[in-house]
mmCIF file of C-alpha atoms in Angstrom:
data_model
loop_
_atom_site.group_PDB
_atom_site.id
_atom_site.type_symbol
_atom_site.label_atom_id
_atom_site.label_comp_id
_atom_site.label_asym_id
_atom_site.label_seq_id
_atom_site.Cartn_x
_atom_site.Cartn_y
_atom_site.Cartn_z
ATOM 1 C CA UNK B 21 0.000 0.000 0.000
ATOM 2 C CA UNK B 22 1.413 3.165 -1.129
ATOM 3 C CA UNK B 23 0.049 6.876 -0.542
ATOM 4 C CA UNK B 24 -0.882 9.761 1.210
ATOM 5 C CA UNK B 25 -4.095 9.783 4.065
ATOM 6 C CA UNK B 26 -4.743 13.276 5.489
ATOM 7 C CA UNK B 27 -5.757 12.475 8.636
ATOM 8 C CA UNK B 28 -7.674 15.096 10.852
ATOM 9 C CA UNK B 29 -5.783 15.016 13.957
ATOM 10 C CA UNK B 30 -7.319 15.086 17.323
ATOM 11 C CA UNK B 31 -6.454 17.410 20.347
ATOM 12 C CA UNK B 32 -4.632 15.346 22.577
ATOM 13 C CA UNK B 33 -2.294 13.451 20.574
ATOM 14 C CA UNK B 34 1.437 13.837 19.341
ATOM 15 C CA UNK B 35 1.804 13.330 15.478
ATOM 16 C CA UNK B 36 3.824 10.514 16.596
ATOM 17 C CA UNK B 37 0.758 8.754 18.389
ATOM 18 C CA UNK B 38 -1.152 9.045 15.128
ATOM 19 C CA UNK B 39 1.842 7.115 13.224
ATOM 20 C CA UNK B 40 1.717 4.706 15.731
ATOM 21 C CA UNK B 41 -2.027 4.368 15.258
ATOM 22 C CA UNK B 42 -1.971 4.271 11.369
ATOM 23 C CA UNK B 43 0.717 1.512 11.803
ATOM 24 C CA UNK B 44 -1.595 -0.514 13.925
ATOM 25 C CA UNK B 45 -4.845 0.235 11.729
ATOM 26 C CA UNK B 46 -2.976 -0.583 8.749
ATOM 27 C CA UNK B 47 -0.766 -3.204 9.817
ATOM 28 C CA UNK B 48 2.409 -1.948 8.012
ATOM 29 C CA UNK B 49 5.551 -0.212 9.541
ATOM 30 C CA UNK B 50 6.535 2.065 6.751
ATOM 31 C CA UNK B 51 4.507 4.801 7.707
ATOM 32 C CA UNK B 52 5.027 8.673 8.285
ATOM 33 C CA UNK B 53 3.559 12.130 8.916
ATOM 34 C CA UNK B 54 4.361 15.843 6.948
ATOM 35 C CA UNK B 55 4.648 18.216 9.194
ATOM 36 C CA UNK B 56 4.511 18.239 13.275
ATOM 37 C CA UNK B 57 1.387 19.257 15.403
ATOM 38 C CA UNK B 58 2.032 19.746 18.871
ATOM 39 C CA UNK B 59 -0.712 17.924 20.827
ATOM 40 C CA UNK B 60 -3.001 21.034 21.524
ATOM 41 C CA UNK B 61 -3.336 21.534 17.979
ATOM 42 C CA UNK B 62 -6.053 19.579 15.844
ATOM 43 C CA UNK B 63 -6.518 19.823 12.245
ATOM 44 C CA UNK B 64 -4.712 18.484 8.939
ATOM 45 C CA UNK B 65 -1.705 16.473 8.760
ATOM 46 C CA UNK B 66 -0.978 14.349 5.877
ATOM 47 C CA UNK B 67 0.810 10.877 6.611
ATOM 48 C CA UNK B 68 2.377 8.940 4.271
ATOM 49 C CA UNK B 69 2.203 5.155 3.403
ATOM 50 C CA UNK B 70 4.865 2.952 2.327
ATOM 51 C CA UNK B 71 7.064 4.456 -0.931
ATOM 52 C CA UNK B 72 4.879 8.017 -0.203
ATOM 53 C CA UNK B 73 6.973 8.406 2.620
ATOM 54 C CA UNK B 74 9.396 9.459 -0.261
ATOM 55 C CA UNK B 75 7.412 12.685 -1.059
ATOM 56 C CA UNK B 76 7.332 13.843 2.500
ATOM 57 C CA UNK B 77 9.529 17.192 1.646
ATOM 58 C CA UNK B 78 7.313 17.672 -1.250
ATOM 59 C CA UNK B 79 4.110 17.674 0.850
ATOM 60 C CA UNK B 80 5.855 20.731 2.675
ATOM 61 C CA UNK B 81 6.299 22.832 -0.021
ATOM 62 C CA UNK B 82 2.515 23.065 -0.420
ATOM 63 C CA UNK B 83 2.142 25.258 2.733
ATOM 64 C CA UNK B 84 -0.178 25.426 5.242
ATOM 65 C CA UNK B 85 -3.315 27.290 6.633
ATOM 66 C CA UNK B 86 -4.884 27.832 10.717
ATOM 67 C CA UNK B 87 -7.398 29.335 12.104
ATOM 68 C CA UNK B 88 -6.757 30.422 15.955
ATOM 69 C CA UNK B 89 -6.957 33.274 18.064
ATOM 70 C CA UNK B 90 -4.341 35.117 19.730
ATOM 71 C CA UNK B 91 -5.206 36.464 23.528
ATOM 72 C CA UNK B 92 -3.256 39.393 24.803
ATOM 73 C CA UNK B 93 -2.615 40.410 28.671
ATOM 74 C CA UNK B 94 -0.924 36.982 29.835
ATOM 75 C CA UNK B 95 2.403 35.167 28.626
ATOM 76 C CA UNK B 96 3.492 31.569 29.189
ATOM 77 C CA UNK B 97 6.803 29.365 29.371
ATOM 78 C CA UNK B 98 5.284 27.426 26.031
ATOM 79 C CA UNK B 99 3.738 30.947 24.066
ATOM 80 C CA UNK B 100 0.540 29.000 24.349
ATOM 81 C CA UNK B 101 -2.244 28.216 27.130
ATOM 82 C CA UNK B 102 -0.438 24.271 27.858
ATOM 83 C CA UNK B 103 2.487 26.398 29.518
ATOM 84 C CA UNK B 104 2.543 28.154 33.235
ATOM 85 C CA UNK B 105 1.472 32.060 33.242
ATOM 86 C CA UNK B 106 4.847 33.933 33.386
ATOM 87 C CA UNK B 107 3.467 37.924 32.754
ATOM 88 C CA UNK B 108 -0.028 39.564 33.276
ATOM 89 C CA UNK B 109 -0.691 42.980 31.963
ATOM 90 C CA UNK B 110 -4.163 43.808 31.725
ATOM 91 C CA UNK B 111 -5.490 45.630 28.898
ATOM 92 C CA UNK B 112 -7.387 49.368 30.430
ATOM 93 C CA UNK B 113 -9.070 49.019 26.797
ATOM 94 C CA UNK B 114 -8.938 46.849 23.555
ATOM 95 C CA UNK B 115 -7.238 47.502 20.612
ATOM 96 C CA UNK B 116 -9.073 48.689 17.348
ATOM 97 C CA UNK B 117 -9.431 46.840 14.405
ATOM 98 C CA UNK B 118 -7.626 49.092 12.711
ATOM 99 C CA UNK B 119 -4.957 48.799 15.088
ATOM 100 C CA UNK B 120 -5.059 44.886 14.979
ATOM 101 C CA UNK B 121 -5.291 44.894 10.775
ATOM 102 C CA UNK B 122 -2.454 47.012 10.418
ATOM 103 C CA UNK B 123 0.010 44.986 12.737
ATOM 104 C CA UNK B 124 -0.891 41.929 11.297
ATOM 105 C CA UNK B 125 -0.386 42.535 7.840
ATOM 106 C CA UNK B 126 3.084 44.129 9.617
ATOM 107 C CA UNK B 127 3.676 40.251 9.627
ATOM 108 C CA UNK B 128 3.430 39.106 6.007
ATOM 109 C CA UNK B 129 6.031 38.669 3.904
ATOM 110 C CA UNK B 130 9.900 37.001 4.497
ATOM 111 C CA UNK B 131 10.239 36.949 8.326
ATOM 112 C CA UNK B 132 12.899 36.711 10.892
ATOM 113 C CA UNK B 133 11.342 34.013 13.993
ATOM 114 C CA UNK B 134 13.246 32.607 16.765
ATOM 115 C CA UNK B 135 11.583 28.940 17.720
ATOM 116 C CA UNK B 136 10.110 28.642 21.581
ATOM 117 C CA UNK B 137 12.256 26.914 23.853
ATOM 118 C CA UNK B 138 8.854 24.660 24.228
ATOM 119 C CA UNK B 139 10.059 22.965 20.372
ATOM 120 C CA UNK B 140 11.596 20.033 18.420
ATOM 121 C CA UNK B 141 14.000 22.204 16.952
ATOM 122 C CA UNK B 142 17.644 20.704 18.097
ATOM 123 C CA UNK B 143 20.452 22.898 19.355
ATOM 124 C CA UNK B 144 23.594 21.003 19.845
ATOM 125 C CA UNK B 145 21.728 17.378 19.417
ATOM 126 C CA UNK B 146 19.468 18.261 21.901
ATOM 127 C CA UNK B 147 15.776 19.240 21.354
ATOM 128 C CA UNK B 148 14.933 23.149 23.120
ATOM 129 C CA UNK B 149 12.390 21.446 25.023
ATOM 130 C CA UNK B 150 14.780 18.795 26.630
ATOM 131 C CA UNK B 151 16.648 22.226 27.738
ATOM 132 C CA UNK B 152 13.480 24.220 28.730
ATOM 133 C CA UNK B 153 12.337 20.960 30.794
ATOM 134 C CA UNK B 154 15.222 20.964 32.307
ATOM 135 C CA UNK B 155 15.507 24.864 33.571
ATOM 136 C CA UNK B 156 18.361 25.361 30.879
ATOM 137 C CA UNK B 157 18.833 27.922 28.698
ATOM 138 C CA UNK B 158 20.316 27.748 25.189
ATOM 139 C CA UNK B 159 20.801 30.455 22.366
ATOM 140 C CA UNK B 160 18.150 29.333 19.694
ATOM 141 C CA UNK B 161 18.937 29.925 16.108
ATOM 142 C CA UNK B 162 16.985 32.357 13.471
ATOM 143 C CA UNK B 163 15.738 31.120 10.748
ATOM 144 C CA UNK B 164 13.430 32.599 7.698
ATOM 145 C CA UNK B 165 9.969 32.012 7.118
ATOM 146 C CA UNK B 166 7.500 33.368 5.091
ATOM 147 C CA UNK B 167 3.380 34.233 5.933
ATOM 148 C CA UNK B 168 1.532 34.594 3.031
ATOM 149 C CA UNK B 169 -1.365 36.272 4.389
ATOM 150 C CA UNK B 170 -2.319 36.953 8.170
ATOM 151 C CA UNK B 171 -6.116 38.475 8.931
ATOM 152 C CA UNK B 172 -8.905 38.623 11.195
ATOM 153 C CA UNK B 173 -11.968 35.897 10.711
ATOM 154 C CA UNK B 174 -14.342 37.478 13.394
ATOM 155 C CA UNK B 175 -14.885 40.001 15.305
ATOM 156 C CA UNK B 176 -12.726 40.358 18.266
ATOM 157 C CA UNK B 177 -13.202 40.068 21.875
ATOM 158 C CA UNK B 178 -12.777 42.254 25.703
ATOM 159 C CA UNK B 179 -12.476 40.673 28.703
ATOM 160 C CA UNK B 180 -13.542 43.552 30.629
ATOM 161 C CA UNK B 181 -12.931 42.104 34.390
ATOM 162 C CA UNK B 182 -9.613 40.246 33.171
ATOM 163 C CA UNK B 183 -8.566 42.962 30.994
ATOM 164 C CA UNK B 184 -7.801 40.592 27.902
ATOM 165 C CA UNK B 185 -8.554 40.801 24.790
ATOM 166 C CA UNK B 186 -8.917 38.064 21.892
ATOM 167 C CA UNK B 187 -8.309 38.203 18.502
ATOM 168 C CA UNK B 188 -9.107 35.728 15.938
ATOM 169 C CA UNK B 189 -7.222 34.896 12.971
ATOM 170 C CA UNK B 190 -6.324 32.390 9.616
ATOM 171 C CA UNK B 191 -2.898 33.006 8.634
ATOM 172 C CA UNK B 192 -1.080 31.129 5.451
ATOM 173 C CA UNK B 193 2.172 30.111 5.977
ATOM 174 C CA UNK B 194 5.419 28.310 5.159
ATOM 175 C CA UNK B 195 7.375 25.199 6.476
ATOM 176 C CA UNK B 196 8.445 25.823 9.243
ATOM 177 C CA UNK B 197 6.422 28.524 10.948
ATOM 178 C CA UNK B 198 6.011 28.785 14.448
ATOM 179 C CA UNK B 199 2.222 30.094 15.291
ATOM 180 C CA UNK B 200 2.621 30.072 18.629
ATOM 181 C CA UNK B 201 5.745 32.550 18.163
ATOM 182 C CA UNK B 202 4.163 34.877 15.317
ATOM 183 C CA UNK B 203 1.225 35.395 18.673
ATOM 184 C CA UNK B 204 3.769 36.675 20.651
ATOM 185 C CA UNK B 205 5.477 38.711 18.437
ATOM 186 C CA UNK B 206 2.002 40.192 17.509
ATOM 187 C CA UNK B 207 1.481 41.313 21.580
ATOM 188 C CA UNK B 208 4.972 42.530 21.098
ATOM 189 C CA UNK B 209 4.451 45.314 18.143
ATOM 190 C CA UNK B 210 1.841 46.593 21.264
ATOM 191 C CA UNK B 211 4.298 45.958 24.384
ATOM 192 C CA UNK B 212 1.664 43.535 25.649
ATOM 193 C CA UNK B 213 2.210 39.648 26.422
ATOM 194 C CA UNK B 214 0.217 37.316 24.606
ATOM 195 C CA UNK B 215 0.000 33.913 23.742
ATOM 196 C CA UNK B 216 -1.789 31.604 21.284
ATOM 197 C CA UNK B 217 -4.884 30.601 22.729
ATOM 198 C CA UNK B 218 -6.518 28.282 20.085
ATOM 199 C CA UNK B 219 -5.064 26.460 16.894
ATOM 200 C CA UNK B 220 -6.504 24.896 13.964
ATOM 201 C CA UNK B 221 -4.332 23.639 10.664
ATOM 202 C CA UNK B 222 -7.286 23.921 7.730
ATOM 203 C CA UNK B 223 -4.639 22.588 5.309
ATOM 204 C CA UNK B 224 -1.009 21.467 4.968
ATOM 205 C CA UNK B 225 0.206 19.288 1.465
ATOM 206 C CA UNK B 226 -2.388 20.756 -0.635
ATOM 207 C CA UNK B 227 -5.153 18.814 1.075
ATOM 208 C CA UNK B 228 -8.153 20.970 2.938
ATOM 209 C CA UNK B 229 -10.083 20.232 6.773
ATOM 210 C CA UNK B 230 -12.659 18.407 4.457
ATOM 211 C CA UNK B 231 -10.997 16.461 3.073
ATOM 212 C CA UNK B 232 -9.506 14.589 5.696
ATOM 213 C CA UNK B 233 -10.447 11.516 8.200
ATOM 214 C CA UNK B 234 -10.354 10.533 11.148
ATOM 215 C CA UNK B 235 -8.529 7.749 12.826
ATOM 216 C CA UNK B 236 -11.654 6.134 13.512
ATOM 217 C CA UNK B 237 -12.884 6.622 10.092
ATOM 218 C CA UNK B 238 -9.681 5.050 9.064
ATOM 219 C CA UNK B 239 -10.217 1.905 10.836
ATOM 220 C CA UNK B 240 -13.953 1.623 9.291
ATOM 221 C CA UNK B 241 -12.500 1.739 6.024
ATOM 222 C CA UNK B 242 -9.908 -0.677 6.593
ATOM 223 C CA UNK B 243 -12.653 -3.196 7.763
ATOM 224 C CA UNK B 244 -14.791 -2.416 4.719
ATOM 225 C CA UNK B 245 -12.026 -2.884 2.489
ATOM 226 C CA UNK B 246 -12.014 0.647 0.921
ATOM 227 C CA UNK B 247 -8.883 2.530 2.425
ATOM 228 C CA UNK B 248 -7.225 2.258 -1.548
ATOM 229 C CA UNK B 249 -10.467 3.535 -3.055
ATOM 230 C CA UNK B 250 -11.751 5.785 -1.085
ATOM 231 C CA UNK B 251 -8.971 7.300 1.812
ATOM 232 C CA UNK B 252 -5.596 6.257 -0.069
ATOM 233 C CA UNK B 253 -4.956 9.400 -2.310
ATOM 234 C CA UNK B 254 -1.981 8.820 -5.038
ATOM 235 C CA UNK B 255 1.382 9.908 -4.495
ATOM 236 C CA UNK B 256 1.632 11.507 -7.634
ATOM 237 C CA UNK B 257 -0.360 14.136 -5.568
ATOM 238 C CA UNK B 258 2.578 15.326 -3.429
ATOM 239 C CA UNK B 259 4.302 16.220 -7.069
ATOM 240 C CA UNK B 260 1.294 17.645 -8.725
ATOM 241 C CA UNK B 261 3.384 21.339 -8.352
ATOM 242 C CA UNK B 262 6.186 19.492 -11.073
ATOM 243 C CA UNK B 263 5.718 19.285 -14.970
ATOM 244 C CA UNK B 264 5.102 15.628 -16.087
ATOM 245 C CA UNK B 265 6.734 14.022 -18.492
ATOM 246 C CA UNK B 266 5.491 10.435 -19.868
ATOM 247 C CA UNK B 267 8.423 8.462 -21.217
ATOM 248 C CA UNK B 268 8.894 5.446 -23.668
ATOM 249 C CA UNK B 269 9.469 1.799 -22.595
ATOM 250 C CA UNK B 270 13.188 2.469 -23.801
ATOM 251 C CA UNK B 271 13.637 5.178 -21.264
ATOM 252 C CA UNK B 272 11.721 3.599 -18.595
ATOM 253 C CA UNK B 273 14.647 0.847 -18.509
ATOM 254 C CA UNK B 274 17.313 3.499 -18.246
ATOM 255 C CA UNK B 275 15.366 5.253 -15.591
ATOM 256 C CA UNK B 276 14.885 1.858 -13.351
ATOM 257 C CA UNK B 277 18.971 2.343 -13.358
ATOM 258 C CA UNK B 278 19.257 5.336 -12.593
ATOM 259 C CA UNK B 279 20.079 6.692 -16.334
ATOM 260 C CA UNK B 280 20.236 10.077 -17.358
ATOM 261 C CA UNK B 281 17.311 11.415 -19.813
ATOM 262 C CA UNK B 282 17.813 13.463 -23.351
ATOM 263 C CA UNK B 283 15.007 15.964 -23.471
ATOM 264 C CA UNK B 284 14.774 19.397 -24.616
ATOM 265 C CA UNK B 285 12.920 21.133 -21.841
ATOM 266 C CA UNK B 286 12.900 24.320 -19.600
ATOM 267 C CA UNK B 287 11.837 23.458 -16.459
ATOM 268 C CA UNK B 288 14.479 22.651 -13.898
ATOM 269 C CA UNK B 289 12.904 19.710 -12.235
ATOM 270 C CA UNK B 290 10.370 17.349 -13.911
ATOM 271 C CA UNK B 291 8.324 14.773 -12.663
ATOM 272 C CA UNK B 292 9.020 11.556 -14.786
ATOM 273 C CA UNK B 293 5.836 9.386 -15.592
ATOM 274 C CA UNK B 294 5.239 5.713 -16.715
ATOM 275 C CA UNK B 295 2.017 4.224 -17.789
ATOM 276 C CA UNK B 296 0.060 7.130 -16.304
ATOM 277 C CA UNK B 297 2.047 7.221 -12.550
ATOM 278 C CA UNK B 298 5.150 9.280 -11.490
ATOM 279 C CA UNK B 299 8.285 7.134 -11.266
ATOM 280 C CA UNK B 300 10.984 9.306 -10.286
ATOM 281 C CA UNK B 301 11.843 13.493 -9.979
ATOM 282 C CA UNK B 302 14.630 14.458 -12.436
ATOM 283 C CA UNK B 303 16.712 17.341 -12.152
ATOM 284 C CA UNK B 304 18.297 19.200 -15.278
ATOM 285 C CA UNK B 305 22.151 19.005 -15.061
ATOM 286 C CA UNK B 306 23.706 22.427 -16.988
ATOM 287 C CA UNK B 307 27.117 20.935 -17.012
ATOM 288 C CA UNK B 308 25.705 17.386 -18.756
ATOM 289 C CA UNK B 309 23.390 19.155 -20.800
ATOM 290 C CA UNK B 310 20.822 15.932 -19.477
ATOM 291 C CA UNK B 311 18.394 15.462 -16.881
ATOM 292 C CA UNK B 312 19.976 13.123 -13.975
ATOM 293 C CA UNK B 313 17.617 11.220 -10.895
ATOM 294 C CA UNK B 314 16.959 13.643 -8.036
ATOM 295 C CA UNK B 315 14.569 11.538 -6.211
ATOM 296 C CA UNK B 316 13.391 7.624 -7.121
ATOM 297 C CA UNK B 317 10.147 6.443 -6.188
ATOM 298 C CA UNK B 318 9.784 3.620 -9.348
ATOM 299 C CA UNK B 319 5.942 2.992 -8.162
ATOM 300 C CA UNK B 320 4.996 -0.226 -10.045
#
């Protein structure tokens, strides 16, 4: 069984626990997932069967959508509500839409973000949360991401008594984005502490909240017999971004050894096709003048 099952992840769960899960449902070991969602998170994540766990890099390219809502007034150790309250600052009154537009759209474009120490990202072949969990403190690198498009969805809300304020948003992002962190750094354009309060992922790998099932959903299908028909989607869909090219029989045998391909086209990388499904990536070689195997998937 090869392909890719968007799976709408519960709250709860690591990604981890719902690899483990597809193993079990599907009885194979050759399983993974596109993109982490930490545990409070629910939404899409895309996890790849057998030779689809191939195109996992490719499924990342696609980008990926939330919904959530920032609150301002508090901070936490984790930049979300999971972590302990660190900084209260109460808001005397909300801020204005106009206010709240113009910062966020402050945030589009190539950013600068520093990952929370609450974070897989590793630092000297340790993850920042083994350091943060352990009272340590460790200089985190930059790195560049890039937000498409960050906006309100509803109309914001005051916490009179608590003096917090709520703001809810969908922004379109990059791999690689921290949500948690673009929160704070919205509080910070204000000098107010704030922290991601909700978070939904409506798409990652080109596939959308609707489209997606649920563990449980999963297992039905596998006991009706109709996870390849109806949950399995093709492979081919993590390259749908490439140009196709079908190839004769003759080239198919030098591509099964890893030949280089003669062909007069433009695009840099091409996604090489036999008998209707994607075999292998090719990338165009300047110095060759030929198109040599970047990635080999040889689905038969």
């Amino acid at each position: 069984m090869d392909g890719i099952i968007p799976i709408n992840k519960e709250r709860g769960m690591t990604s981890h626990d719902v690899v483990a899960k597809v193993r079990g449902i599907l009885r194979t070991k050759k399983v993974g997932h596109s993109g982490t969602l930490d545990p409070s998170v629910d939404g899409v994540l895309p996890v790849c069967v057998g030779r689809a766990t191939k195109v996992v890099d490719y499924l990342m390219r696609f980008g990926k959508t939330y919904q959530g809502s920032i609150t301002l007034g508090l901070a936490t150790t984790t930049e979300d509500l999971d972590g302990e309250v660190v900084e209260r600052h109460p808001l005397s009154k909300p801020l204005t839409d106009a206010q709240i537009d113009a910062a966020l759209k402050q945030m589009t474009g190539e950013l600068t973000q520093i990952p929370p120490m609450y974070s897989a990202v590793k630092v000297n072949g340790r993850k920042l949360y083994e350091y943060a969990r352990a009272g340590e403190t460790v200089e985190r690198p930059k790195r560049k991401i890039q937000v498409y498009q960050f906006k309100q969805i509803r109309p914001t809300e005051f916490d009179e008594e608590k003096g917090e304020q709520t703001i809810y948003f969908e922004v379109q992002c990059g791999k690689g984005t921290y949500v948690r962190t673009l929160a704070v750094d919205f509080g910070r354009q204000f000098g107010l502490p704030a922290v991601m309060s909700d978070l939904t992922r409506t798409s990652s790998g080109g596939f959308e909240l609707k489209e997606c099932v649920t563990l449980a959903e999963l297992e039905q299908a596998r006991d009706e017999d109709r996870v390849e028909s109806d949950v399995l989607h093709p492979i081919d869909h993590a390259l749908a971004k490439f140009e196709a090219i079908e190839i004769t029989d003759s080239e198919w045998q030098l591509v099964q050894n890893g030949g280089f391909l003669k062909r007069a086209l433009t695009e840099p990388v091409v996604a090489v096709k036999y008998k209707g499904k994607i075999q292998a990536l090719y990338q165009y070689d300047e110095s060759r003048q030929v198109y040599r195997p970047e990635k080999m998937l040889l689905v038969r």
